[in-house]
């Protein structure tokens, strides 16, 4: 009986120690989260406020500047007739170039738009 009582007390002591350790770790974590939130709030307060609507940049009266609307793909260079494949350094650096026709593309009458078919509701 003496062995059982001493084993029970030893086990309960370890359990109490583990409980205290969990509580301390939990309090440290909560304290760290509160500190991080307060630090973030302090940094946010020191930053300048976002611009008001009347301070936003406006488009010039002459319209958009330096804009390329239409691009077309570059032609893929072909390998020689010897059957060797092209290596990456033989390819161009960009996949597209400005189109000669810079008119804005328009939808054709009766086309279905982005879905392509028009469907039964297209009139």
Tab-separated table of C-alpha atoms in Angstrom:
chain	number	residue	atom	x	y	z
A	1	UNK	CA	0.000	0.000	0.000
A	2	UNK	CA	2.833	2.306	0.709
A	3	UNK	CA	4.185	1.769	-2.805
A	4	UNK	CA	0.808	2.581	-4.343
A	5	UNK	CA	0.454	5.827	-2.381
A	6	UNK	CA	3.951	7.027	-3.218
A	7	UNK	CA	3.454	6.158	-6.901
A	8	UNK	CA	0.134	8.036	-6.889
A	9	UNK	CA	1.676	11.127	-5.308
A	10	UNK	CA	4.614	11.062	-7.717
A	11	UNK	CA	2.274	10.795	-10.710
A	12	UNK	CA	0.031	13.584	-9.470
A	13	UNK	CA	3.076	15.808	-8.873
A	14	UNK	CA	4.256	15.341	-12.446
A	15	UNK	CA	0.753	16.035	-13.693
A	16	UNK	CA	0.572	19.242	-11.688
A	17	UNK	CA	3.989	20.277	-12.988
A	18	UNK	CA	2.895	19.580	-16.568
A	19	UNK	CA	-0.305	21.575	-16.006
A	20	UNK	CA	1.663	24.547	-14.687
A	21	UNK	CA	4.091	24.275	-17.628
A	22	UNK	CA	1.186	24.300	-20.116
A	23	UNK	CA	-0.353	27.329	-18.425
A	24	UNK	CA	2.970	29.196	-18.455
A	25	UNK	CA	3.583	28.350	-22.135
A	26	UNK	CA	0.021	29.449	-22.973
A	27	UNK	CA	0.471	32.754	-21.153
A	28	UNK	CA	3.781	33.359	-22.938
A	29	UNK	CA	2.126	32.705	-26.306
A	30	UNK	CA	-0.808	34.996	-25.544
A	31	UNK	CA	1.593	37.683	-24.337
A	32	UNK	CA	3.627	37.330	-27.542
A	33	UNK	CA	0.513	37.668	-29.677
A	34	UNK	CA	-0.609	40.772	-27.778
A	35	UNK	CA	2.875	42.283	-28.123
A	36	UNK	CA	2.935	41.541	-31.888
A	37	UNK	CA	-0.506	43.090	-32.361
A	38	UNK	CA	0.470	46.251	-30.462
A	39	UNK	CA	3.737	46.528	-32.415
A	40	UNK	CA	1.868	46.156	-35.732
A	41	UNK	CA	-0.679	48.770	-34.645
A	42	UNK	CA	2.104	51.169	-33.664
A	43	UNK	CA	3.860	50.722	-37.026
A	44	UNK	CA	0.560	51.178	-38.882
A	45	UNK	CA	-0.110	54.425	-37.011
A	46	UNK	CA	3.311	55.812	-37.974
A	47	UNK	CA	2.696	55.239	-41.725
A	48	UNK	CA	1.114	57.981	-43.841
A	49	UNK	CA	-2.618	57.730	-44.462
A	50	UNK	CA	-3.831	56.497	-47.857
A	51	UNK	CA	-4.549	59.275	-50.363
A	52	UNK	CA	-8.005	60.814	-50.426
A	53	UNK	CA	-10.114	60.523	-53.619
A	54	UNK	CA	-9.282	64.062	-54.751
A	55	UNK	CA	-5.544	63.318	-54.303
A	56	UNK	CA	-5.605	60.327	-56.671
A	57	UNK	CA	-3.794	60.684	-60.016
A	58	UNK	CA	-5.987	61.657	-62.968
A	59	UNK	CA	-5.755	60.741	-66.629
A	60	UNK	CA	-4.484	63.639	-68.772
A	61	UNK	CA	-7.006	65.445	-70.984
A	62	UNK	CA	-5.107	64.215	-74.065
A	63	UNK	CA	-5.870	60.608	-73.130
A	64	UNK	CA	-3.638	57.701	-72.262
A	65	UNK	CA	0.049	57.967	-72.968
A	66	UNK	CA	2.592	55.327	-74.010
A	67	UNK	CA	0.042	52.583	-74.306
A	68	UNK	CA	0.271	49.630	-76.611
A	69	UNK	CA	-3.132	47.990	-76.870
A	70	UNK	CA	-2.636	45.318	-79.456
A	71	UNK	CA	0.148	42.759	-79.448
A	72	UNK	CA	0.752	39.809	-81.716
A	73	UNK	CA	2.956	36.774	-81.204
A	74	UNK	CA	6.428	36.530	-82.668
A	75	UNK	CA	6.982	33.817	-85.191
A	76	UNK	CA	8.654	30.759	-83.783
A	77	UNK	CA	12.089	30.315	-85.368
A	78	UNK	CA	12.401	27.072	-87.257
A	79	UNK	CA	15.277	24.674	-86.887
A	80	UNK	CA	17.496	23.972	-89.886
A	81	UNK	CA	16.829	21.010	-92.145
A	82	UNK	CA	19.451	18.948	-90.346
A	83	UNK	CA	16.846	17.959	-87.781
A	84	UNK	CA	18.551	19.538	-84.810
A	85	UNK	CA	16.333	21.168	-82.268
A	86	UNK	CA	16.619	24.789	-81.150
A	87	UNK	CA	18.211	25.562	-77.823
A	88	UNK	CA	16.866	28.277	-75.484
A	89	UNK	CA	19.566	30.803	-76.391
A	90	UNK	CA	18.485	30.613	-80.035
A	91	UNK	CA	14.963	31.817	-79.196
A	92	UNK	CA	13.912	35.458	-78.901
A	93	UNK	CA	13.633	37.083	-75.499
A	94	UNK	CA	9.992	38.110	-75.800
A	95	UNK	CA	6.916	36.251	-76.874
A	96	UNK	CA	5.108	39.146	-78.515
A	97	UNK	CA	5.565	42.465	-80.293
A	98	UNK	CA	3.399	45.489	-81.038
A	99	UNK	CA	0.941	44.952	-83.824
A	100	UNK	CA	1.056	47.192	-86.883
A	101	UNK	CA	-2.725	47.629	-86.602
A	102	UNK	CA	-3.385	49.457	-83.342
A	103	UNK	CA	-7.151	49.804	-83.838
A	104	UNK	CA	-9.220	48.564	-80.944
A	105	UNK	CA	-10.734	45.126	-81.639
A	106	UNK	CA	-14.542	45.082	-81.888
A	107	UNK	CA	-17.050	42.280	-81.558
A	108	UNK	CA	-18.653	41.051	-84.711
A	109	UNK	CA	-22.440	41.188	-84.874
A	110	UNK	CA	-23.978	37.850	-83.938
A	111	UNK	CA	-20.852	36.469	-82.314
A	112	UNK	CA	-21.183	34.904	-78.900
A	113	UNK	CA	-18.545	36.983	-77.200
A	114	UNK	CA	-16.161	35.108	-74.992
A	115	UNK	CA	-18.059	31.816	-75.217
A	116	UNK	CA	-17.907	31.678	-78.999
A	117	UNK	CA	-21.284	30.206	-79.939
A	118	UNK	CA	-23.876	32.872	-79.311
A	119	UNK	CA	-26.254	30.256	-77.974
A	120	UNK	CA	-30.046	30.320	-78.126
A	121	UNK	CA	-30.291	33.677	-76.339
A	122	UNK	CA	-28.174	35.622	-78.858
A	123	UNK	CA	-30.445	37.748	-80.949
